[in-house]
Coordinates of C-alpha atoms in Angstrom, one line a residue:
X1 CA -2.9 -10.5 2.7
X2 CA -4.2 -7.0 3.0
X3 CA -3.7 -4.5 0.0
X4 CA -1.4 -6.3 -2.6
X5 CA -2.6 -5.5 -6.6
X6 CA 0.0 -7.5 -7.9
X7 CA -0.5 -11.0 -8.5
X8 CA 0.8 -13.3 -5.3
X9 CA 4.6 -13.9 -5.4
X10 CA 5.6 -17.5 -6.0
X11 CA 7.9 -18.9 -3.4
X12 CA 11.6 -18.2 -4.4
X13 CA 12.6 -22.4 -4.4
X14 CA 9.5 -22.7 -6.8
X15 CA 12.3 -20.9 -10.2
X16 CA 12.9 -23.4 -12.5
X17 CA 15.4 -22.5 -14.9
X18 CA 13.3 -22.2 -18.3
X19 CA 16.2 -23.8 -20.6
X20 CA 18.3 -26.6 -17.8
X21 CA 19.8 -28.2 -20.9
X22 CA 20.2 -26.2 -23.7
X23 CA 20.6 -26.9 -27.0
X24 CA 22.5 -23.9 -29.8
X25 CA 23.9 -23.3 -32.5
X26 CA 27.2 -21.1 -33.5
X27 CA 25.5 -18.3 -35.7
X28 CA 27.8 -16.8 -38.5
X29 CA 28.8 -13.1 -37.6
X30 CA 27.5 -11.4 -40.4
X31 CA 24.2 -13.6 -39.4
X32 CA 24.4 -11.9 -35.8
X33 CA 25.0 -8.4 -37.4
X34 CA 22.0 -8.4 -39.1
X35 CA 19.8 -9.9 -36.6
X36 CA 18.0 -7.0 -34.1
X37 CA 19.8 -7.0 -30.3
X38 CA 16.2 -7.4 -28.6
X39 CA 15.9 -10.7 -30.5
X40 CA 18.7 -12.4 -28.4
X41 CA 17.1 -13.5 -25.1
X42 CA 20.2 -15.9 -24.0
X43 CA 23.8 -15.5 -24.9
X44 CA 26.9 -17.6 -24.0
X45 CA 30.8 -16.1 -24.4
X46 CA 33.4 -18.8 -24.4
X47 CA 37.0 -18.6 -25.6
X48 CA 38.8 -17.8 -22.2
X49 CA 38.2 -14.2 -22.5
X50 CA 39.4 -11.7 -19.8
X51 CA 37.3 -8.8 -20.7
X52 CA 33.6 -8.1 -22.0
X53 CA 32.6 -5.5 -24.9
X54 CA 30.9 -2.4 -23.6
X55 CA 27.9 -3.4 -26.6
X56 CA 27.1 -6.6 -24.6
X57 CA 25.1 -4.0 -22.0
X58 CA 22.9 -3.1 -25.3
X59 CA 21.6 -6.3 -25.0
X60 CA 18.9 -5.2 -22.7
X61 CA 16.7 -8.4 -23.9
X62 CA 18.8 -11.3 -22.8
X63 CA 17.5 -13.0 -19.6
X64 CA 19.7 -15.7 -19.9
X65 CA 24.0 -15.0 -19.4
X66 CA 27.0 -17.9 -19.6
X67 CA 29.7 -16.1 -19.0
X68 CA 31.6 -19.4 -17.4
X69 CA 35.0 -20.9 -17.9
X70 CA 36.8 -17.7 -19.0
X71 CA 39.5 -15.6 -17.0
X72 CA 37.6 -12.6 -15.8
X73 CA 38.9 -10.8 -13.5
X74 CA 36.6 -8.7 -12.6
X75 CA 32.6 -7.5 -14.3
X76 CA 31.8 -4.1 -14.9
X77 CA 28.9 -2.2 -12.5
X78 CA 27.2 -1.7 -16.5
X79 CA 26.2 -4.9 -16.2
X80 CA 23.4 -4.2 -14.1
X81 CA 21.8 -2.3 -17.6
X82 CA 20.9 -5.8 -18.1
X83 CA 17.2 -5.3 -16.1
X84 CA 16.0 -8.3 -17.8
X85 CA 18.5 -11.2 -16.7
X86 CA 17.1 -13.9 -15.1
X87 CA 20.3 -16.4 -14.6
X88 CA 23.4 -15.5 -14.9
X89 CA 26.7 -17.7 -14.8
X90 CA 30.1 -16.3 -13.9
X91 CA 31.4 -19.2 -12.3
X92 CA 34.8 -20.6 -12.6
X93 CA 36.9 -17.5 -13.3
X94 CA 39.4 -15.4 -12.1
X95 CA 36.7 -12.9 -10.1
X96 CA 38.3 -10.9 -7.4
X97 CA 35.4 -8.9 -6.7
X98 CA 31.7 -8.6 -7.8
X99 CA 30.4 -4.8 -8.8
X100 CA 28.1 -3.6 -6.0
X101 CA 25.8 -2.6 -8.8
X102 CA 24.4 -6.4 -9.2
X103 CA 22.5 -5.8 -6.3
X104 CA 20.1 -3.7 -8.9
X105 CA 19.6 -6.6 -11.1
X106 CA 16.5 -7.7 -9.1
X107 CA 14.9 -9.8 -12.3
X108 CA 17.8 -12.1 -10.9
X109 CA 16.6 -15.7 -10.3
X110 CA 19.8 -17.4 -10.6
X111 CA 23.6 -16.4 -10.0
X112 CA 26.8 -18.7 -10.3
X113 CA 30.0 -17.5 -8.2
X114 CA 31.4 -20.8 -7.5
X115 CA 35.2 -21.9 -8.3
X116 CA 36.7 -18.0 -8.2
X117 CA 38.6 -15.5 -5.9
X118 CA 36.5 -13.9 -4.0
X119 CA 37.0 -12.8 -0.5
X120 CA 34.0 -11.2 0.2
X121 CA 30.7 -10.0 -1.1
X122 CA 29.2 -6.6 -1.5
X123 CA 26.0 -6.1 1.0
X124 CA 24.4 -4.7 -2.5
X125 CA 23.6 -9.0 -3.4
X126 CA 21.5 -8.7 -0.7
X127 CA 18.5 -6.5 -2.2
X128 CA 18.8 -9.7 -4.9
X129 CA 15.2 -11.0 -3.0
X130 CA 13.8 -12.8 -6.1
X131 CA 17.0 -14.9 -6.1
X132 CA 17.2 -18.6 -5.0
X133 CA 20.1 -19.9 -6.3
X134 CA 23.3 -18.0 -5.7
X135 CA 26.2 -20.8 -5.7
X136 CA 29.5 -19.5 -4.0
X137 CA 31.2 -22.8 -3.7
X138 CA 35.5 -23.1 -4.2
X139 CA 35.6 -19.2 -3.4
X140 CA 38.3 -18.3 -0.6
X141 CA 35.5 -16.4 1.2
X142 CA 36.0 -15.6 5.2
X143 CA 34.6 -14.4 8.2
X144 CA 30.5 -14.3 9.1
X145 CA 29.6 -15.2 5.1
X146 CA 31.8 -18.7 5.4
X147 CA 30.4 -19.2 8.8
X148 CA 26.9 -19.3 7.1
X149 CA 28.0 -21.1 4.2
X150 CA 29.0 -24.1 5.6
X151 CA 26.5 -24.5 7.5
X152 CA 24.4 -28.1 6.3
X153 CA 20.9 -26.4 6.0
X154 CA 22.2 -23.1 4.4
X155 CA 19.6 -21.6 1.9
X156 CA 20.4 -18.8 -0.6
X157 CA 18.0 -16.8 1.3
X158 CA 20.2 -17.3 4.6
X159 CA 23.1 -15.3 2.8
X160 CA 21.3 -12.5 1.4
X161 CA 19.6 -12.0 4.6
X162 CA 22.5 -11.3 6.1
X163 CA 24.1 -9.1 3.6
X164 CA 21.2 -6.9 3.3
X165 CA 20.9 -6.7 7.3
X166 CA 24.3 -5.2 6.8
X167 CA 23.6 -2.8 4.2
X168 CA 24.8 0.4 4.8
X169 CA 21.8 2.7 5.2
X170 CA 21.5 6.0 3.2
X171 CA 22.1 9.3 5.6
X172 CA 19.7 11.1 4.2
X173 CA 16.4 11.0 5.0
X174 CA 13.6 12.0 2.7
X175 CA 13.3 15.7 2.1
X176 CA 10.4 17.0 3.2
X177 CA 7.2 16.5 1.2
X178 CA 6.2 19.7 -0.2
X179 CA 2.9 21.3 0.8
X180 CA 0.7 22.6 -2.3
X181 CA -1.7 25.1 -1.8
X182 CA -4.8 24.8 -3.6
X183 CA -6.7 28.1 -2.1
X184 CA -6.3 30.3 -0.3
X185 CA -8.1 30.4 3.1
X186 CA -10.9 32.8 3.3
X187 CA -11.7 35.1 6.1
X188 CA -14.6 33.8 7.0
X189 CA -16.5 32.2 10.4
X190 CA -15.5 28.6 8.8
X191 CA -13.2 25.6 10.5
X192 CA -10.4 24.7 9.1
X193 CA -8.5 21.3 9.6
X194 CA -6.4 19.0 8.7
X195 CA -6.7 15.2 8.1
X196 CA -4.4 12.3 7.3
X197 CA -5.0 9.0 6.2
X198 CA -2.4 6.4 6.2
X199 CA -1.9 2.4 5.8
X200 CA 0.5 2.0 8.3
X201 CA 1.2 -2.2 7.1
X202 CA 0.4 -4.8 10.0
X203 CA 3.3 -6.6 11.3
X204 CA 2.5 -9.7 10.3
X205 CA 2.1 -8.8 7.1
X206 CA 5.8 -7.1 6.9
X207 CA 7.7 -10.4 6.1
X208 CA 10.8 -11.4 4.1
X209 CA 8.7 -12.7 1.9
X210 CA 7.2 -10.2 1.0
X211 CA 9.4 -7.1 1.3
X212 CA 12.7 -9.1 0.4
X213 CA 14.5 -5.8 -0.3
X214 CA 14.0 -4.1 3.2
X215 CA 16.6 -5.0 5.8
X216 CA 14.8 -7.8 8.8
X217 CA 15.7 -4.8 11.5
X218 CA 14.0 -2.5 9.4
X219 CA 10.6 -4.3 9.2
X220 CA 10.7 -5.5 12.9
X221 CA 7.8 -3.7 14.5
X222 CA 9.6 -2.0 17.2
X223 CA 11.7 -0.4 14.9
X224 CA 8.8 0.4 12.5
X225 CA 6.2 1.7 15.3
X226 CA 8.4 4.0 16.4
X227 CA 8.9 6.0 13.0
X228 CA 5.2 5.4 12.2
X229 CA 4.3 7.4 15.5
X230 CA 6.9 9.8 14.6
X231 CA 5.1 10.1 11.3
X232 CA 1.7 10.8 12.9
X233 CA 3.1 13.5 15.3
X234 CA 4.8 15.1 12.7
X235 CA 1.9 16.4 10.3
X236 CA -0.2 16.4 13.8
X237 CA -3.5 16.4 11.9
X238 CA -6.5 17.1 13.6
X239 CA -8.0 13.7 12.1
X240 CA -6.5 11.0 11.4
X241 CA -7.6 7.6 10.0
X242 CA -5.9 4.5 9.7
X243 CA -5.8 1.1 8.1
X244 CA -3.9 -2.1 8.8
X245 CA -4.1 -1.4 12.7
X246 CA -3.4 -4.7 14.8
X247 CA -5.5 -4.7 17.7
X248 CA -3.1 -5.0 20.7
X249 CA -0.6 -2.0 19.3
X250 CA -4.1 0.0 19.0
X251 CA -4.6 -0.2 22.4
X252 CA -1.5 -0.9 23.9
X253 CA 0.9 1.5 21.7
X254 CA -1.0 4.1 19.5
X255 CA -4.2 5.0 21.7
X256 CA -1.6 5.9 24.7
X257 CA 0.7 7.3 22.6
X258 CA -1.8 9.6 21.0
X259 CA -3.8 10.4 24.3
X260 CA -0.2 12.1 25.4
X261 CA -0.6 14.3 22.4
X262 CA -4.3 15.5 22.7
X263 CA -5.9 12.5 20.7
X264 CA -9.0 9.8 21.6
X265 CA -9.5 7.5 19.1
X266 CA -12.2 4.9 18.2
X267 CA -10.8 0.9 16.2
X268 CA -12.4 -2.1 14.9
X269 CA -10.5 -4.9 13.9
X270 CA -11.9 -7.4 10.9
X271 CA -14.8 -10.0 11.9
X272 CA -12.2 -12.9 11.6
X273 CA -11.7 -11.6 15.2
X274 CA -14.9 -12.6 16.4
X275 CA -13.9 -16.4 15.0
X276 CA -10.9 -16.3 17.2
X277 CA -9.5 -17.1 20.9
X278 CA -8.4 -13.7 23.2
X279 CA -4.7 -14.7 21.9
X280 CA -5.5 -14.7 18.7
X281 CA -7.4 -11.3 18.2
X282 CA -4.6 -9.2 19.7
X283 CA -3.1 -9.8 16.0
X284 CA -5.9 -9.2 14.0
X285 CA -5.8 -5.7 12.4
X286 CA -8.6 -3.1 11.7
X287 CA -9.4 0.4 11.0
X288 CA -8.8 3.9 13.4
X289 CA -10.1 6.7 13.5
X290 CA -8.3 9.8 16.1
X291 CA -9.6 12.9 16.2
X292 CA -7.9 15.8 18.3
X293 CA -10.1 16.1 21.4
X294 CA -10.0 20.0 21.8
X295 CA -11.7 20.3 18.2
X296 CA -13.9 17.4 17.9
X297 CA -16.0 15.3 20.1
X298 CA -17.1 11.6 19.3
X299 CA -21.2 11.4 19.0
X300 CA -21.5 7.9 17.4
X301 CA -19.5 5.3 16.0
X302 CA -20.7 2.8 13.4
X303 CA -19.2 -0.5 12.4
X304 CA -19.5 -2.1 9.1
X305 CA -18.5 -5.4 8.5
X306 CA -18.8 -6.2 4.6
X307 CA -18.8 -10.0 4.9
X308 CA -22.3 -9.4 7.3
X309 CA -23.8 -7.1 4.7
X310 CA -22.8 -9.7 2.1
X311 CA -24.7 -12.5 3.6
X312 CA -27.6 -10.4 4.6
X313 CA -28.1 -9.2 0.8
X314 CA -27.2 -12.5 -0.8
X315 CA -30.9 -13.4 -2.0
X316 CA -29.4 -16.7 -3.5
X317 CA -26.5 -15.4 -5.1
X318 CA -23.8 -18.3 -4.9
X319 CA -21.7 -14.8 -6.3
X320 CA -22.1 -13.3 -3.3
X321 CA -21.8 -16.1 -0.6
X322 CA -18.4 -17.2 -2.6
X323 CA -16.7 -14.0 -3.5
X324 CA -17.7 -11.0 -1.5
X325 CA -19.0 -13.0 2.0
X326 CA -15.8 -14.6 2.4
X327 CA -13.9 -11.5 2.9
X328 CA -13.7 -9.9 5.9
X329 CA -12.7 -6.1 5.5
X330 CA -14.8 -3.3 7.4
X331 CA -15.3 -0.2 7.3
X332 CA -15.7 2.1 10.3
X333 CA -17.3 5.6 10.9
X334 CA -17.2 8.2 13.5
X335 CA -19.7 10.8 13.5
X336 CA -18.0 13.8 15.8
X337 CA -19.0 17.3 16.7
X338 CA -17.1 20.1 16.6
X339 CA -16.5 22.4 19.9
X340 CA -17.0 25.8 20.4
X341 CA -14.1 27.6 19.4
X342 CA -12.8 25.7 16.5
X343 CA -14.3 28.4 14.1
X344 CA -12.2 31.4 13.3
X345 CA -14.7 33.7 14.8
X346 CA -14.8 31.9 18.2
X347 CA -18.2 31.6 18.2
X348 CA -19.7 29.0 20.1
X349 CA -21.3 27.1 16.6
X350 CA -20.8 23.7 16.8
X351 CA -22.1 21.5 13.9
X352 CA -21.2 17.2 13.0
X353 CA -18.7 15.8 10.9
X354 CA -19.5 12.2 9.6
X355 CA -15.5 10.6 9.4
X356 CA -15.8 7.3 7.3
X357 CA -12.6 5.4 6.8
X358 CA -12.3 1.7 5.3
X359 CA -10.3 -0.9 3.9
X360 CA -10.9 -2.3 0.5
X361 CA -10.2 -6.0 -0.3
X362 CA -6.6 -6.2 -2.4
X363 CA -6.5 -9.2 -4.5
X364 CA -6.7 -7.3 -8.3
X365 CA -8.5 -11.0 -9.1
X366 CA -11.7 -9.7 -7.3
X367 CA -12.5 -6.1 -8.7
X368 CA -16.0 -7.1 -8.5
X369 CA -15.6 -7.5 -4.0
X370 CA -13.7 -4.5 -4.3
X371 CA -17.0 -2.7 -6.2
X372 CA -19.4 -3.9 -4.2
X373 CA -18.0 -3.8 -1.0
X374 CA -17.4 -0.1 -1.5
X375 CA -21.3 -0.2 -2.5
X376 CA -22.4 -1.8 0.9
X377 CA -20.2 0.6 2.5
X378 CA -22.1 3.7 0.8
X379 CA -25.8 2.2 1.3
X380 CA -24.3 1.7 4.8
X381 CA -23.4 5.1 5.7
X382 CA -26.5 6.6 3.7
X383 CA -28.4 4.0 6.3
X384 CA -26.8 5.7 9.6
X385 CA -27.2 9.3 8.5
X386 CA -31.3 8.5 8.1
X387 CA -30.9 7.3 11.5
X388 CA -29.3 10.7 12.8
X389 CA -31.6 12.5 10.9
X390 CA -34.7 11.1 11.9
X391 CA -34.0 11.9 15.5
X392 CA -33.2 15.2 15.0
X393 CA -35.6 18.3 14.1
X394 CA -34.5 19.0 10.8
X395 CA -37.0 20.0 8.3
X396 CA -39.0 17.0 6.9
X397 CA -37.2 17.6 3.4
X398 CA -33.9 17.5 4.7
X399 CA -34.7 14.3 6.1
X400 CA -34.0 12.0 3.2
X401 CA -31.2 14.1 2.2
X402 CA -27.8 12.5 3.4
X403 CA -25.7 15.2 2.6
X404 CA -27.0 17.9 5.6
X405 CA -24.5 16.0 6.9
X406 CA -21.1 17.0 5.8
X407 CA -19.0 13.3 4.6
X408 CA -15.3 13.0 5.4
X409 CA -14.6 9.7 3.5
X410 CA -10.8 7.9 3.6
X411 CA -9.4 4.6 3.0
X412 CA -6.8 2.4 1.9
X413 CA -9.6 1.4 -1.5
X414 CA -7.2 -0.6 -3.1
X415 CA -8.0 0.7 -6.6
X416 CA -6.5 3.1 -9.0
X417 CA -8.1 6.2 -10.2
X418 CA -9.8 4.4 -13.3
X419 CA -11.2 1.6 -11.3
X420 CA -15.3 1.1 -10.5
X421 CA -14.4 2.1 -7.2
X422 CA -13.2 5.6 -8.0
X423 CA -15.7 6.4 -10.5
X424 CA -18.8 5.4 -8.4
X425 CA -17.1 7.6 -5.4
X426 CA -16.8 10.4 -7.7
X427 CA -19.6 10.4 -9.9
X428 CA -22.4 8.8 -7.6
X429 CA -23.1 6.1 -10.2
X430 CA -21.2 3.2 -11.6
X431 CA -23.1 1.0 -15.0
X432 CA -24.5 -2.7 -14.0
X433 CA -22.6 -3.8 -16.4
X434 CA -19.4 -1.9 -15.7
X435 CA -16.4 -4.7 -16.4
X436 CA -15.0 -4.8 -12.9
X437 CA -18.3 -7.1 -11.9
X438 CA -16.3 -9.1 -14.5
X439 CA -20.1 -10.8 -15.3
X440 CA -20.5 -12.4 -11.8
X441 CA -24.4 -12.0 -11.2
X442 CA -25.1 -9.7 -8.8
X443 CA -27.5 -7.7 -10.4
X444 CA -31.0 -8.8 -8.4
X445 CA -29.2 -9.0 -4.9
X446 CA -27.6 -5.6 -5.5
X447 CA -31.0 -4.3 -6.5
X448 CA -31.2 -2.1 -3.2
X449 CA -28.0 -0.3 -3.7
X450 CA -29.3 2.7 -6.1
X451 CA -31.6 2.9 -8.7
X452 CA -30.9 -0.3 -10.9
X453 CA -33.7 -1.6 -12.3
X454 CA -34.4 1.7 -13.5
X455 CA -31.5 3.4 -14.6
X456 CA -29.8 0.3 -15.3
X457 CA -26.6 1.9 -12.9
X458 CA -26.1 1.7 -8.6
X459 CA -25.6 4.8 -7.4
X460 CA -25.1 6.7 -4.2
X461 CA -26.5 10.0 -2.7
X462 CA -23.2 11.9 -1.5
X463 CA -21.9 14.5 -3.4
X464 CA -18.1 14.0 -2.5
X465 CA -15.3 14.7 -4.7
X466 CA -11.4 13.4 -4.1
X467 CA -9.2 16.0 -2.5
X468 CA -6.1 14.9 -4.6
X469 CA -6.2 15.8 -7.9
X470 CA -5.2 13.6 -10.7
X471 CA -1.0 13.7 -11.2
X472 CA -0.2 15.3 -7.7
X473 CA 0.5 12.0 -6.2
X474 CA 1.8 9.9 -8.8
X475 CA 1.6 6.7 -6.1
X476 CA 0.4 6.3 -2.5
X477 CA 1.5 2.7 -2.4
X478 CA 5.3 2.2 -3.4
X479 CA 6.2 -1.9 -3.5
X480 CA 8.4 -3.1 -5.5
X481 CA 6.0 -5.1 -7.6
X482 CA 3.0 -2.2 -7.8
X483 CA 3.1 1.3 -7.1
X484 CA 0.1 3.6 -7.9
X485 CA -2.5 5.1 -5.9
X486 CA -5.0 3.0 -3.8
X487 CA -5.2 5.8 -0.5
X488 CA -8.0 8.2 -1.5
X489 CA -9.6 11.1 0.9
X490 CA -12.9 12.1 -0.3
X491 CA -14.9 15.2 1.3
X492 CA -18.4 16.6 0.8
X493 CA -18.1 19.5 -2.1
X494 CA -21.3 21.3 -0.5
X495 CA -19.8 21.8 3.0
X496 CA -15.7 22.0 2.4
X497 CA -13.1 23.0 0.3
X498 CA -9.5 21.7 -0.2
X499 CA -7.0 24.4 1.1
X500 CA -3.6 22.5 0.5
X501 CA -3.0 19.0 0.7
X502 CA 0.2 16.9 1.2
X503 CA 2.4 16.5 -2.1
X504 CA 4.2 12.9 -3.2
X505 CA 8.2 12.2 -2.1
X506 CA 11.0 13.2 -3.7
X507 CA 11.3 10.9 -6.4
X508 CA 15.1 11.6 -7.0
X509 CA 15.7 10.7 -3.6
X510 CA 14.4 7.3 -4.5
X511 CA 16.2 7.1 -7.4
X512 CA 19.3 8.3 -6.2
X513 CA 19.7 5.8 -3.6
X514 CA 18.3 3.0 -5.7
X515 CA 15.1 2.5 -3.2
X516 CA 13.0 0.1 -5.9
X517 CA 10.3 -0.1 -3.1
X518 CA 9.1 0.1 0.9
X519 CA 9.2 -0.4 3.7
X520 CA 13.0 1.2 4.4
X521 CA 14.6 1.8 7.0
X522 CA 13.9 5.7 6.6
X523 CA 10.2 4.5 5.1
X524 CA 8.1 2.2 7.4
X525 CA 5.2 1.5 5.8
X526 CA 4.9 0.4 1.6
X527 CA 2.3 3.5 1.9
X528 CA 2.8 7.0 1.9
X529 CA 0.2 8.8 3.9
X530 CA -2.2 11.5 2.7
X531 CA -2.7 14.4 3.9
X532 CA -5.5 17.8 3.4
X533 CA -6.1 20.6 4.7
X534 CA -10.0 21.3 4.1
X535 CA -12.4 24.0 5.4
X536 CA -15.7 23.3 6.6
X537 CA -18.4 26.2 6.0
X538 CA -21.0 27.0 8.4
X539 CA -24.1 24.7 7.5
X540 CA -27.1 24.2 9.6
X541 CA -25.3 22.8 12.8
X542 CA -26.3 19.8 14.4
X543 CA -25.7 18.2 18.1
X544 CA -26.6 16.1 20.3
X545 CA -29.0 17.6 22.8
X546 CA -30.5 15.5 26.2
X547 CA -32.2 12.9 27.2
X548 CA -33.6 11.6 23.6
X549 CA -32.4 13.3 20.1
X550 CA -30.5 15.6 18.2
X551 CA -31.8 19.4 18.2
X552 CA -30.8 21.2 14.3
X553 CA -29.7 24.9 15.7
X554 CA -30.1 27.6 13.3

């Protein structure tokens, strides 16, 4: 899996209910009265009782509800207050109808509508994707749902897949995302552009296992491709940079796609594509970069594969071999140059761009990958900007000095703002000791990546700084199990400036139509893409001159 924080989901038929035979007492009621609401965890009601107290949706604790062998004839949509209820047991009663609203109650493991009178189900029970047991036996149920039903090898999962296929989609889309001006663009003979960055999620990893809430139609690719392009074509940013790209839509969908709309692009996908037949690979994703083709013009690319660097800079470290050389995320750069004409001035200054964009290993269990691969990634690109520089004229000091270049750095980094990650990006310097290595020993094979041994930290040379300020987007990443920012765009501070950048979604229109995480059918990827608008100042312009180097231009 790509980008997940949250621990790997257990297979639905793993639930075991956590009390099969249970064994109570009958507390006194001036007992119950005294004893706190949030210390009742399971409850049972007996008495053949036709209606439920509006205080039992108080009981926001209980995970565990026996509401069998009464004469209900119908359940209030309150119940789905209860956020916490794992199993819950209405069966034989008098049910005519189940509240829409229980298709909320995602904690929802277990559900008993056998022996009652229901003719049909809402769609709602089918965003119920943690459930695997719903029991609908002795119900005078018709149509499609019977038809599954009776089926021999029907599975819970069978039902709500086809109740959620038929949910009635929302009509309204999401308003547009606001744009937020951070300052205003100067008159000067600068560039301005615009750059997106944007996890599009790889079909193969858009499964029903995975994104149980979202309709099967709505995470097919050829439904999804189609609103990702959409996506792209509607901010039309000069750059954009990609993650999660598989390897036959790159070149069969987006790079034609794009081409139509002024775009060339560069790809990689991971190195497990190298281990594979031609079949194979077409599925592998990787990491894009487009640029738009009457602004920019591609120099260089640069590949870097993190399990390579690993193994290269292992010096014995079984850390290293086990943790960070088995993973096989890249990172990929682009250095491009801009035309004549893209300054305001329409002078015919051209100068380079380095565009960096990578993806991060997800599992939250390896912080310490996550740190160092984003370290090999740095050391890498400080490695390929020597290598420009010492071919070009610039003045022997400049030389060592990385950041002549100006550094447009994006990527799915799959680490929150407080992470290692973040703070070496930001600050240039992260401790040795910093808990994220989580005491695997690294320290002597990492000994090239900054100034360890005496300064007891790794650091980095860029000055770069995030574009999105802390609290403007308060996720990038919306699932239902994590949401929180992981998609970062970092830019050199010397060289640009943020003018405006994208703001976050309309979280009311999430909450008003109950969207507890994406993909959706109006929302195609479980990432929201980022989006600035940055403006690069004149600096001491470099190209590409013939046959041999690259001449600096004053």
């Amino acid at each position: 899996m790509s980008k997940r924080l949250p621990p790997k989901k257990k297979d639905r038929n793993q639930y075991v209910h956590p009390n099969p035979r249970r064994i109570y007492c009958i507390m006194p009621a001036e007992e119950a009265a005294k004893r706190p609401k949030e210390e009742f965890t399971e409850l049972e009601i007996i008495g053949n009782v036709s209606r439920l107290s509006s205080s039992l949706w108080q009981m926001t604790s209980l995970t565990s509800l026996y509401l069998n062998n009464n004469s209900l004839t119908s359940i209030p949509g309150e119940i789905s207050l209860l956020v916490n209820l794992a199993h819950l047991n209405v069966s034989c009663n008098k049910l005519r109808s189940i509240p829409p609203e229980m298709g909320d109650m995602q904690s929802l493991r277990e559900l008993l509508l056998n022996h009652n009178k229901l003719v049909s189900l809402p769609t709602q029970l089918g965003k119920l994707f943690k459930l695997c047991k719903l029991e609908l036996s002795g119900n005078p149920l018709g149509g499609r749902i019977m038809e599954i039903i009776n089926r021999p090898s029907c599975r819970t999962e069978d039902i709500l897949s086809y109740l959620i296929d038929h949910l009635p989609v929302p009509s309204s889309h999401p308003p547009q995302r606001p744009w937020i001006i951070m300052n205003e663009q100067e008159l000067t003979s600068s560039c301005s552009f615009t750059v997106m960055c944007y996890n599009i999620l790889c079909d193969k990893y858009a499964t029903r296992q995975m994104y149980g809430y979202c309709p099967n139609w709505a995470l097919d690719w050829s439904y999804r491709k189609k609103n990702i392009l959409q996506e792209l074509l509607h901010y039309k940013a000069d750059i954009i940079s990609l993650q999660e790209v598989e390897t036959e839509q790159f070149y069969r969908y987006f790079k034609p796609e794009l081409k139509k709309e002024g775009y060339d692009g560069i790809f990689s996908p991971k190195s497990r594509a190298k281990t594979m037949s031609e079949n194979e690979r077409k599925h592998v994703d990787g990491c894009a970069i487009f640029f738009k083709t009457d602004k920019f013009t591609l120099v260089k690319d640069h590949l870097m594969e993190f399990n390579q660097l690993a193994m290269a800079n292992a010096e014995g470290s079984d850390d290293m071999l086990n943790r960070v050389m088995t993973k096989d995320n890249i990172g990929l750069a682009a250095l491009l140059q801009t035309k004549p004409g893209a300054y305001r001035d329409d002078t015919d200054m051209s100068q380079l761009l380095l565009v960096c964009t990578a993806h991060i290993h997800w599992d939250p269990e390896y912080s310490d990958v996550k740190l160092i691969q984003t370290m090999m990634l740095m050391h890498e690109m400080k490695t390929f900007v020597d290598d420009i520089l010492q071919k070009s004229n610039v003045p022997v000091p400049q030389k060592g000095d990385p950041n002549v270049i100006p550094l447009l750095l994006c990527g799915d980094f799959n680490s929150l703002p407080d992470s290692g990650v973040i703070e070496y990006l930001s600050s240039g310097r992260v401790s040795v000791s910093h808990c994220d290595f989580k005491e695997f020993v690294y320290k002597d094979c990492l000994s090239k990546f900054g100034n360890a041994a005496k300064t007891n930290e790794f650091t980095h040379p860029f000055q770069i700084s995030r574009a999105y300020n802390d609290g403007v987007m308060p996720f990038t990443n919306y699932s239902y199990d994590f949401k929180g920012v992981i998609d970062y765009i970092f830019y050199s501070k010397l060289h640009m400036s943020v003018l405006g950048v994208l703001g976050p979604i309309d979280s009311n229109w999430l909450e008003e139509n109950r969207i507890h995480g994406c993909p959706h059918p109006h929302v195609p990827s479980d990432h929201f893409p980022i989006v600035v608008e940055l403006q690069l100042n004149p600096t001491l312009p470099i190209q590409l001159s013939p046959p041999n180097g690259l001449v600096l231009h004053r």
